[in-house]
Amino acid sequence: MDTVNSREEIWNRLLKAEAKARSSKISRWFKSPVLYPSLMFFNYGIYPMIRRGIYVIAYPFFGIRMRTLLPAGTDLLLNRIKSHDSEIRLAKFMCRHVQTGDVIIDIGAHYGYYSLLAASLVGDGAVYSIEASSTSFDVLKENVATHRSIHPLHRAAGEKKGKVVFYEYPGPYAEYNTTVEGAYEKQAWLKKIDQKITTVPVILLDSLITEHGIQKAFIKIDVEGGETAVLRGMTRSLAECDLTIAMEYLSNTTEFASHANAVEILKSFGYQSYAIDRNGGLQSTANIDQYLVENNLGSDNVVFVKDRCPEATVE
């Protein structure tokens, strides 16, 4: 097992993984002369024919064994990091701000990348990993099985007790799993895959937070259009607890309007929005859509905290 022993080592390995992920294709081929062409052959030669991913074992930069699915998991296997710029910056933010003993709530945990990163940072703290997809949850449960600090929950975070309809997609399309009916009806890829429709029990974050006596937490939200329901299920916590929230925000030109609605809910409770900079710090960003346009982004992970964040810098 590729064990990482200190926060400094985790940070240094993150920077090394980032450098590889941002390097040229030729450089990545040179550094991984067997793995790189093998992955490219599968992704662009085999997968288009069989339309079925394969599971592999990766060791991300924080050194914890993780099962993931190709082709979506290529960056984890090759570069040891989720290599989209927004994912790199979120990982940096967590490494800089998550402390030993903290509580992390990972909503839309998927296979557990951020849950496992959090576990490597919180020590004797706690990580609650919430995942609605039954397929993804099976992999998540395997990935976190040996980590006592992580508590996996097969639930959809929402606003009402009971069950919610969940739309699940196979392989590389799993990142689009959602509770929003018709969310991708205009997308061509939807006609090429088999959509799985199930019902999933709902968990209210207010209930989770109250049950475990949580007063302070970092919450990551990545739920593909379900953000408003998640926040409506935690209004008491938004008002009373010390929360830092990282939420994926999509441009208002995309399928969902719920991200803008979710921001309005957060603002009504006194939360301000911040972009994550290249070093993992925070930058005040009052108008998120304008920020996305100015930086040529279709989406980004945006951080929300009450009042002014002491470590933020104003644009």
Coordinates of N, CA and C in Angstrom, one line a residue, residues 34-226:
V34 N 4.5 2.8 -20.9 CA 3.6 1.6 -21.1 C 2.1 1.9 -20.7
L35 N 1.9 2.5 -19.6 CA 0.6 2.8 -19.1 C -0.2 3.8 -20.0
Y36 N 0.5 4.8 -20.4 CA -0.2 5.9 -21.2 C -0.7 5.3 -22.5
P37 N 0.1 4.7 -23.4 CA -0.5 4.2 -24.6 C -1.5 3.1 -24.4
S38 N -1.4 2.3 -23.3 CA -2.3 1.3 -23.0 C -3.7 1.9 -22.7
L39 N -3.7 2.9 -21.9 CA -5.0 3.6 -21.6 C -5.6 4.3 -22.8
M40 N -4.8 4.9 -23.6 CA -5.3 5.5 -24.8 C -5.9 4.5 -25.8
F41 N -5.2 3.4 -25.9 CA -5.7 2.3 -26.8 C -7.1 1.8 -26.3
F42 N -7.2 1.6 -25.0 CA -8.5 1.2 -24.4 C -9.6 2.3 -24.6
N43 N -9.3 3.5 -24.2 CA -10.2 4.6 -24.3 C -10.7 4.9 -25.7
Y44 N -9.8 4.9 -26.7 CA -10.2 5.4 -28.0 C -10.3 4.3 -29.0
G45 N -9.9 3.1 -28.6 CA -9.9 1.9 -29.5 C -10.9 0.9 -29.1
I46 N -10.8 0.4 -27.9 CA -11.6 -0.7 -27.3 C -12.9 -0.2 -26.8
Y47 N -12.9 0.8 -26.0 CA -14.2 1.2 -25.4 C -15.3 1.6 -26.4
P48 N -15.0 2.4 -27.4 CA -16.0 2.7 -28.4 C -16.7 1.5 -29.1
M49 N -16.0 0.4 -29.1 CA -16.5 -0.8 -29.7 C -17.4 -1.6 -28.7
I50 N -16.9 -1.7 -27.5 CA -17.6 -2.6 -26.5 C -18.6 -1.8 -25.6
R51 N -18.4 -0.5 -25.5 CA -19.2 0.4 -24.7 C -19.4 -0.1 -23.3
R52 N -18.3 -0.6 -22.8 CA -18.4 -1.1 -21.4 C -17.0 -0.7 -20.7
G53 N -17.1 -0.1 -19.6 CA -15.9 0.3 -18.9 C -15.3 -0.9 -18.1
I54 N -14.1 -0.8 -17.7 CA -13.4 -1.8 -16.9 C -12.9 -1.2 -15.6
Y55 N -13.0 -1.9 -14.5 CA -12.6 -1.4 -13.2 C -11.1 -1.7 -13.0
V56 N -10.4 -0.7 -12.4 CA -9.0 -0.8 -12.2 C -8.7 -0.2 -10.8
I57 N -7.6 -0.5 -10.2 CA -7.2 0.0 -8.9 C -6.2 1.1 -9.1
A58 N -6.5 2.3 -8.5 CA -5.6 3.4 -8.6 C -5.1 3.8 -7.2
Y59 N -4.0 4.5 -7.1 CA -3.6 5.1 -5.9 C -3.4 6.6 -6.1
P60 N -4.5 7.4 -5.7 CA -4.4 8.8 -5.9 C -3.2 9.4 -5.0
F61 N -3.0 10.7 -5.2 CA -1.8 11.4 -4.6 C -1.8 11.2 -3.0
F62 N -3.0 11.0 -2.4 CA -3.0 10.9 -0.9 C -2.7 9.4 -0.5
G63 N -2.4 8.5 -1.4 CA -1.9 7.2 -1.1 C -2.8 6.2 -0.7
I64 N -4.1 6.3 -0.9 CA -5.1 5.3 -0.5 C -5.6 4.6 -1.7
R65 N -5.7 3.2 -1.6 CA -6.1 2.4 -2.6 C -7.6 2.8 -3.0
M66 N -7.9 2.8 -4.3 CA -9.2 3.2 -4.7 C -9.5 2.5 -6.0
R67 N -10.7 1.9 -6.0 CA -11.2 1.2 -7.2 C -11.9 2.3 -8.1
T68 N -11.7 2.3 -9.3 CA -12.3 3.3 -10.2 C -12.6 2.6 -11.6
L69 N -13.3 3.3 -12.4 CA -13.8 2.7 -13.7 C -13.2 3.5 -14.9
L70 N -12.6 2.8 -15.8 CA -12.1 3.4 -17.0 C -13.3 3.4 -18.1
P71 N -13.4 4.4 -18.9 CA -12.3 5.4 -19.1 C -12.4 6.6 -18.2
A72 N -13.4 6.8 -17.4 CA -13.6 8.0 -16.6 C -12.4 8.2 -15.6
G73 N -11.9 7.0 -15.1 CA -10.9 7.1 -14.1 C -9.5 7.1 -14.6
T74 N -9.3 7.5 -15.9 CA -8.0 7.5 -16.5 C -7.0 8.4 -15.8
D75 N -7.5 9.6 -15.4 CA -6.6 10.6 -14.8 C -6.1 10.1 -13.4
L76 N -7.0 9.4 -12.7 CA -6.6 8.9 -11.4 C -5.5 7.8 -11.6
L77 N -5.7 6.9 -12.6 CA -4.7 5.9 -12.8 C -3.4 6.4 -13.3
L78 N -3.5 7.3 -14.2 CA -2.3 7.9 -14.9 C -1.6 9.0 -14.1
N79 N -2.4 9.9 -13.6 CA -1.8 11.1 -13.0 C -2.0 11.2 -11.5
R80 N -2.8 10.2 -10.9 CA -3.0 10.1 -9.5 C -3.8 11.3 -8.9
I81 N -4.6 11.9 -9.8 CA -5.4 13.1 -9.4 C -6.6 13.3 -10.4
K82 N -7.7 13.8 -9.9 CA -8.7 14.3 -10.8 C -8.2 15.5 -11.4
S83 N -8.0 15.5 -12.7 CA -7.2 16.5 -13.4 C -7.9 17.7 -14.0
H84 N -9.2 17.7 -13.9 CA -9.9 19.0 -14.3 C -9.5 20.1 -13.4
D85 N -9.3 21.3 -13.9 CA -8.7 22.4 -13.2 C -9.5 22.7 -11.9
S86 N -10.9 22.6 -12.0 CA -11.7 22.9 -10.8 C -11.5 21.8 -9.7
E87 N -11.3 20.6 -10.1 CA -11.0 19.5 -9.2 C -9.7 19.6 -8.5
I88 N -8.7 20.0 -9.2 CA -7.4 20.3 -8.6 C -7.4 21.4 -7.6
R89 N -8.1 22.5 -7.9 CA -8.2 23.6 -7.0 C -9.0 23.2 -5.7
L90 N -10.1 22.4 -5.9 CA -10.8 21.9 -4.8 C -10.0 21.0 -3.9
A91 N -9.2 20.2 -4.5 CA -8.3 19.3 -3.7 C -7.3 20.2 -2.9
K92 N -6.8 21.2 -3.5 CA -5.9 22.1 -2.8 C -6.5 22.8 -1.7
F93 N -7.8 23.3 -1.9 CA -8.5 24.0 -0.9 C -8.7 23.0 0.3
M94 N -9.1 21.8 0.1 CA -9.2 20.8 1.2 C -7.9 20.6 1.9
C95 N -6.8 20.4 1.2 CA -5.6 20.2 1.8 C -5.1 21.4 2.7
R96 N -5.5 22.6 2.3 CA -5.1 23.8 3.1 C -6.0 24.0 4.2
H97 N -7.3 23.7 4.1 CA -8.3 24.1 5.1 C -8.9 23.0 6.0
V98 N -8.9 21.8 5.6 CA -9.4 20.7 6.4 C -8.4 20.3 7.4
Q99 N -8.8 20.2 8.7 CA -7.9 20.0 9.8 C -8.2 18.7 10.5
T100 N -7.2 18.2 11.3 CA -7.4 17.0 12.1 C -8.6 17.2 13.1
G101 N -9.5 16.2 13.1 CA -10.7 16.3 14.0 C -11.9 16.9 13.3
D102 N -11.7 17.4 12.1 CA -12.9 18.1 11.4 C -13.9 17.0 11.0
V103 N -15.1 17.5 10.7 CA -16.2 16.7 10.2 C -16.4 17.1 8.7
I104 N -16.5 16.1 7.8 CA -16.7 16.3 6.4 C -17.9 15.6 6.0
I105 N -18.8 16.3 5.2 CA -20.0 15.6 4.6 C -19.8 15.7 3.1
D106 N -19.7 14.6 2.5 CA -19.5 14.5 1.0 C -20.7 14.0 0.4
I107 N -21.4 15.0 -0.3 CA -22.7 14.7 -0.9 C -22.5 14.5 -2.4
G108 N -22.9 13.3 -2.9 CA -22.5 13.0 -4.2 C -21.1 12.4 -4.2
A109 N -20.9 11.4 -3.3 CA -19.5 11.0 -3.1 C -18.9 10.1 -4.2
H110 N -19.8 9.6 -5.1 CA -19.4 8.7 -6.2 C -18.6 7.6 -5.7
Y111 N -17.3 7.4 -6.2 CA -16.5 6.3 -5.7 C -15.6 6.7 -4.5
G112 N -15.7 7.9 -4.0 CA -15.1 8.3 -2.8 C -13.8 9.0 -2.8
Y113 N -13.5 9.6 -4.0 CA -12.2 10.3 -4.1 C -12.1 11.4 -3.0
Y114 N -13.1 12.3 -2.9 CA -12.9 13.3 -1.9 C -13.1 12.8 -0.5
S115 N -13.9 11.8 -0.3 CA -14.1 11.2 1.0 C -12.8 10.6 1.5
L116 N -12.0 9.9 0.6 CA -10.8 9.3 1.0 C -9.7 10.4 1.2
L117 N -9.7 11.5 0.4 CA -8.8 12.6 0.6 C -9.1 13.2 2.0
A118 N -10.4 13.4 2.3 CA -10.8 13.9 3.6 C -10.3 13.0 4.8
A119 N -10.5 11.7 4.6 CA -10.1 10.8 5.6 C -8.6 10.9 5.9
S120 N -7.8 11.2 4.9 CA -6.3 11.3 5.1 C -6.0 12.6 5.8
L121 N -6.9 13.5 5.9 CA -6.7 14.8 6.5 C -7.3 15.0 7.9
V122 N -8.4 14.3 8.2 CA -9.1 14.6 9.4 C -8.7 13.7 10.6
G123 N -7.9 12.7 10.3 CA -7.4 11.9 11.4 C -8.5 11.2 12.2
D124 N -8.7 11.7 13.5 CA -9.8 11.1 14.3 C -11.1 11.8 14.1
G125 N -11.2 12.6 13.1 CA -12.5 13.3 12.7 C -13.5 12.3 12.1
A126 N -14.5 12.8 11.3 CA -15.5 12.0 10.7 C -15.8 12.4 9.3
V127 N -16.0 11.5 8.5 CA -16.4 11.7 7.1 C -17.7 11.0 6.8
Y128 N -18.8 11.7 6.4 CA -20.0 11.1 6.0 C -20.2 11.2 4.5
S129 N -20.2 10.0 3.8 CA -20.2 9.9 2.4 C -21.6 9.5 1.9
I130 N -22.2 10.4 1.2 CA -23.6 10.2 0.8 C -23.6 10.0 -0.7
E131 N -24.1 8.8 -1.1 CA -24.2 8.5 -2.6 C -25.5 7.8 -2.9
A132 N -26.2 8.3 -3.9 CA -27.5 7.8 -4.3 C -27.5 6.7 -5.2
S133 N -26.5 6.6 -6.1 CA -26.4 5.6 -7.1 C -26.0 4.2 -6.4
S134 N -26.8 3.2 -6.7 CA -26.5 1.9 -6.1 C -25.3 1.3 -6.7
T135 N -25.0 1.5 -8.0 CA -23.8 1.0 -8.6 C -22.6 1.7 -8.1
S136 N -22.6 3.1 -8.0 CA -21.5 3.8 -7.4 C -21.3 3.5 -5.9
F137 N -22.4 3.3 -5.2 CA -22.3 3.1 -3.8 C -21.6 1.7 -3.5
D138 N -21.8 0.7 -4.3 CA -21.1 -0.5 -4.1 C -19.6 -0.3 -4.2
V139 N -19.2 0.5 -5.2 CA -17.7 0.7 -5.3 C -17.3 1.6 -4.1
L140 N -18.0 2.6 -3.8 CA -17.7 3.5 -2.7 C -17.5 2.7 -1.4
K141 N -18.4 1.8 -1.1 CA -18.4 1.0 0.1 C -17.1 0.1 0.1
E142 N -16.7 -0.4 -1.0 CA -15.5 -1.2 -1.1 C -14.3 -0.3 -0.8
N143 N -14.3 0.9 -1.4 CA -13.1 1.8 -1.3 C -12.9 2.3 0.1
V144 N -14.0 2.5 0.9 CA -13.9 3.1 2.2 C -13.9 2.1 3.4
A145 N -14.0 0.8 3.0 CA -14.3 -0.3 4.0 C -13.3 -0.3 5.1
T146 N -12.0 0.0 4.9 CA -11.0 -0.1 5.9 C -10.7 1.2 6.6
H147 N -11.6 2.2 6.4 CA -11.3 3.5 7.0 C -12.5 3.8 8.0
R148 N -12.2 3.7 9.3 CA -13.2 3.8 10.3 C -13.8 5.2 10.4
S149 N -13.0 6.2 9.9 CA -13.5 7.6 10.0 C -14.6 7.9 9.0
I150 N -14.7 7.0 7.9 CA -15.7 7.2 6.8 C -17.0 6.4 7.1
H151 N -18.1 7.1 7.0 CA -19.4 6.4 7.2 C -20.2 6.6 5.9
P152 N -20.2 5.5 5.0 CA -21.0 5.6 3.8 C -22.5 5.4 4.0
L153 N -23.2 6.2 3.2 CA -24.7 6.2 3.4 C -25.3 6.2 2.0
H154 N -26.1 5.1 1.7 CA -26.7 5.0 0.4 C -28.0 5.7 0.5
R155 N -28.0 7.0 0.2 CA -29.1 7.9 0.3 C -28.9 9.1 -0.7
A156 N -30.1 9.8 -0.9 CA -30.0 11.0 -1.7 C -30.3 12.1 -0.7
A157 N -29.5 13.1 -0.6 CA -29.7 14.2 0.3 C -30.8 15.1 -0.3
G158 N -31.9 15.4 0.5 CA -33.0 16.1 -0.1 C -33.7 16.9 1.0
E159 N -35.0 17.3 0.7 CA -35.7 18.2 1.5 C -36.9 17.5 2.3
K160 N -37.3 16.3 1.8 CA -38.5 15.7 2.4 C -38.2 14.2 2.7
K161 N -38.6 13.7 3.8 CA -38.4 12.3 4.2 C -39.2 11.4 3.2
G162 N -38.7 10.2 3.0 CA -39.3 9.3 2.1 C -38.3 8.8 1.0
K163 N -38.8 8.7 -0.2 CA -37.9 8.3 -1.3 C -38.0 9.3 -2.5
V164 N -37.0 9.3 -3.3 CA -37.0 10.1 -4.5 C -36.6 9.3 -5.7
V165 N -37.1 9.7 -6.8 CA -36.8 9.0 -8.1 C -35.4 9.4 -8.5
F166 N -34.6 8.4 -8.9 CA -33.2 8.7 -9.2 C -32.9 8.2 -10.6
Y167 N -32.2 9.0 -11.4 CA -31.9 8.6 -12.8 C -30.4 8.3 -12.9
E168 N -30.0 7.1 -13.2 CA -28.7 6.6 -13.1 C -28.2 6.2 -14.5
Y169 N -26.9 6.6 -14.8 CA -26.4 6.4 -16.2 C -25.1 5.5 -16.1
P170 N -24.8 4.7 -17.1 CA -23.7 3.8 -17.0 C -22.3 4.4 -17.3
G171 N -21.3 3.7 -16.8 CA -19.9 4.0 -17.2 C -19.5 5.4 -17.1
P172 N -18.9 6.0 -18.1 CA -18.4 7.4 -18.0 C -19.5 8.4 -17.9
Y173 N -20.8 8.0 -18.1 CA -21.9 9.0 -17.9 C -22.4 9.0 -16.5
A174 N -21.8 8.3 -15.6 CA -22.3 8.2 -14.2 C -22.2 9.6 -13.5
E175 N -21.3 10.4 -14.0 CA -21.1 11.8 -13.4 C -22.4 12.6 -13.6
Y176 N -23.3 12.2 -14.5 CA -24.5 12.9 -14.7 C -25.7 12.4 -13.9
N177 N -25.5 11.4 -13.1 CA -26.6 10.8 -12.3 C -27.3 12.0 -11.6
T178 N -28.6 11.9 -11.5 CA -29.4 13.0 -11.0 C -30.8 12.6 -10.5
T179 N -31.4 13.5 -9.7 CA -32.8 13.4 -9.3 C -33.7 14.2 -10.1
V180 N -33.2 14.9 -11.1 CA -33.9 15.8 -11.9 C -34.5 15.1 -13.2
E181 N -35.8 15.0 -13.3 CA -36.4 14.3 -14.4 C -36.2 15.1 -15.7
G182 N -35.8 14.4 -16.8 CA -35.6 15.1 -18.1 C -34.4 16.0 -18.1
A183 N -33.5 15.9 -17.2 CA -32.3 16.8 -17.1 C -31.5 16.8 -18.4
Y184 N -31.4 15.7 -19.0 CA -30.5 15.6 -20.2 C -31.2 15.2 -21.5
E185 N -32.5 15.5 -21.5 CA -33.3 15.0 -22.7 C -32.8 15.6 -24.0
K186 N -32.1 16.7 -23.9 CA -31.6 17.3 -25.2 C -30.2 16.8 -25.6
Q187 N -29.6 16.0 -24.7 CA -28.3 15.5 -25.0 C -28.3 14.3 -25.9
A188 N -27.5 14.3 -26.9 CA -27.4 13.1 -27.9 C -27.0 11.8 -27.2
W189 N -26.1 11.9 -26.2 CA -25.6 10.7 -25.6 C -26.7 9.9 -24.9
L190 N -27.8 10.6 -24.5 CA -28.8 9.9 -23.7 C -29.5 8.8 -24.6
K191 N -29.5 9.0 -25.9 CA -30.2 8.1 -26.8 C -29.3 6.8 -27.0
K192 N -28.0 6.9 -26.6 CA -27.1 5.8 -26.9 C -26.9 4.9 -25.7
I193 N -27.5 5.3 -24.5 CA -27.2 4.5 -23.3 C -28.5 4.0 -22.7
D194 N -28.5 3.1 -21.8 CA -29.6 2.6 -21.0 C -29.7 3.3 -19.7
Q195 N -30.8 4.1 -19.6 CA -31.0 4.9 -18.4 C -31.7 4.0 -17.3
K196 N -31.1 3.9 -16.1 CA -31.7 3.2 -15.0 C -32.4 4.1 -14.1
I197 N -33.7 3.8 -13.9 CA -34.6 4.6 -13.0 C -34.9 3.8 -11.7
T198 N -34.5 4.4 -10.6 CA -34.8 3.7 -9.3 C -35.4 4.7 -8.3
T199 N -35.7 4.2 -7.1 CA -36.0 5.1 -6.0 C -35.0 5.0 -4.9
V200 N -34.7 6.1 -4.3 CA -33.6 6.0 -3.2 C -34.2 6.7 -2.0
P201 N -33.9 6.2 -0.8 CA -34.3 6.9 0.4 C -33.6 8.2 0.5
V202 N -34.4 9.2 1.1 CA -33.9 10.6 1.3 C -33.3 10.8 2.7
I203 N -32.2 11.4 2.8 CA -31.7 11.9 4.1 C -31.7 13.4 4.1
L204 N -32.2 13.9 5.2 CA -32.2 15.4 5.4 C -30.9 15.7 6.2
L205 N -30.1 16.6 5.7 CA -28.9 16.9 6.4 C -29.1 17.5 7.8
D206 N -30.2 18.2 8.0 CA -30.5 18.7 9.3 C -30.6 17.5 10.3
S207 N -31.2 16.4 9.8 CA -31.3 15.2 10.7 C -30.0 14.6 11.0
L208 N -29.1 14.4 10.0 CA -27.8 13.9 10.1 C -27.0 14.7 11.1
I209 N -27.0 16.0 10.8 CA -26.2 17.0 11.6 C -26.6 17.0 13.1
T210 N -27.9 17.0 13.3 CA -28.5 17.0 14.7 C -28.2 15.6 15.4
E211 N -28.4 14.5 14.7 CA -28.2 13.2 15.2 C -26.8 13.0 15.8
H212 N -25.8 13.6 15.0 CA -24.4 13.4 15.4 C -23.8 14.5 16.2
G213 N -24.7 15.5 16.5 CA -24.2 16.6 17.3 C -23.1 17.5 16.7
I214 N -23.3 17.6 15.4 CA -22.3 18.4 14.6 C -22.5 19.9 14.7
Q215 N -21.5 20.6 15.1 CA -21.6 22.0 15.2 C -20.8 22.8 14.1
K216 N -19.8 22.1 13.6 CA -18.9 22.7 12.5 C -18.6 21.6 11.5
A217 N -18.7 21.9 10.2 CA -18.4 20.9 9.2 C -18.1 21.6 7.9
F218 N -17.3 20.8 7.1 CA -17.1 21.2 5.6 C -18.0 20.2 4.8
I219 N -18.8 20.8 4.0 CA -19.8 20.1 3.2 C -19.5 20.3 1.7
K220 N -19.3 19.2 1.0 CA -19.1 19.2 -0.5 C -20.3 18.7 -1.2
I221 N -20.9 19.5 -2.1 CA -22.1 19.2 -2.8 C -21.9 19.1 -4.3
D222 N -22.2 17.9 -4.8 CA -22.0 17.7 -6.3 C -23.2 16.8 -6.6
V223 N -24.3 17.3 -7.0 CA -25.5 16.5 -7.1 C -26.3 16.8 -8.4
E224 N -25.7 17.4 -9.4 CA -26.3 17.5 -10.7 C -27.7 18.0 -10.8
G225 N -28.0 19.1 -10.2 CA -29.3 19.7 -10.3 C -30.1 19.6 -9.0
G226 N -29.6 18.8 -8.0 CA -30.4 18.6 -6.8 C -30.0 19.5 -5.7

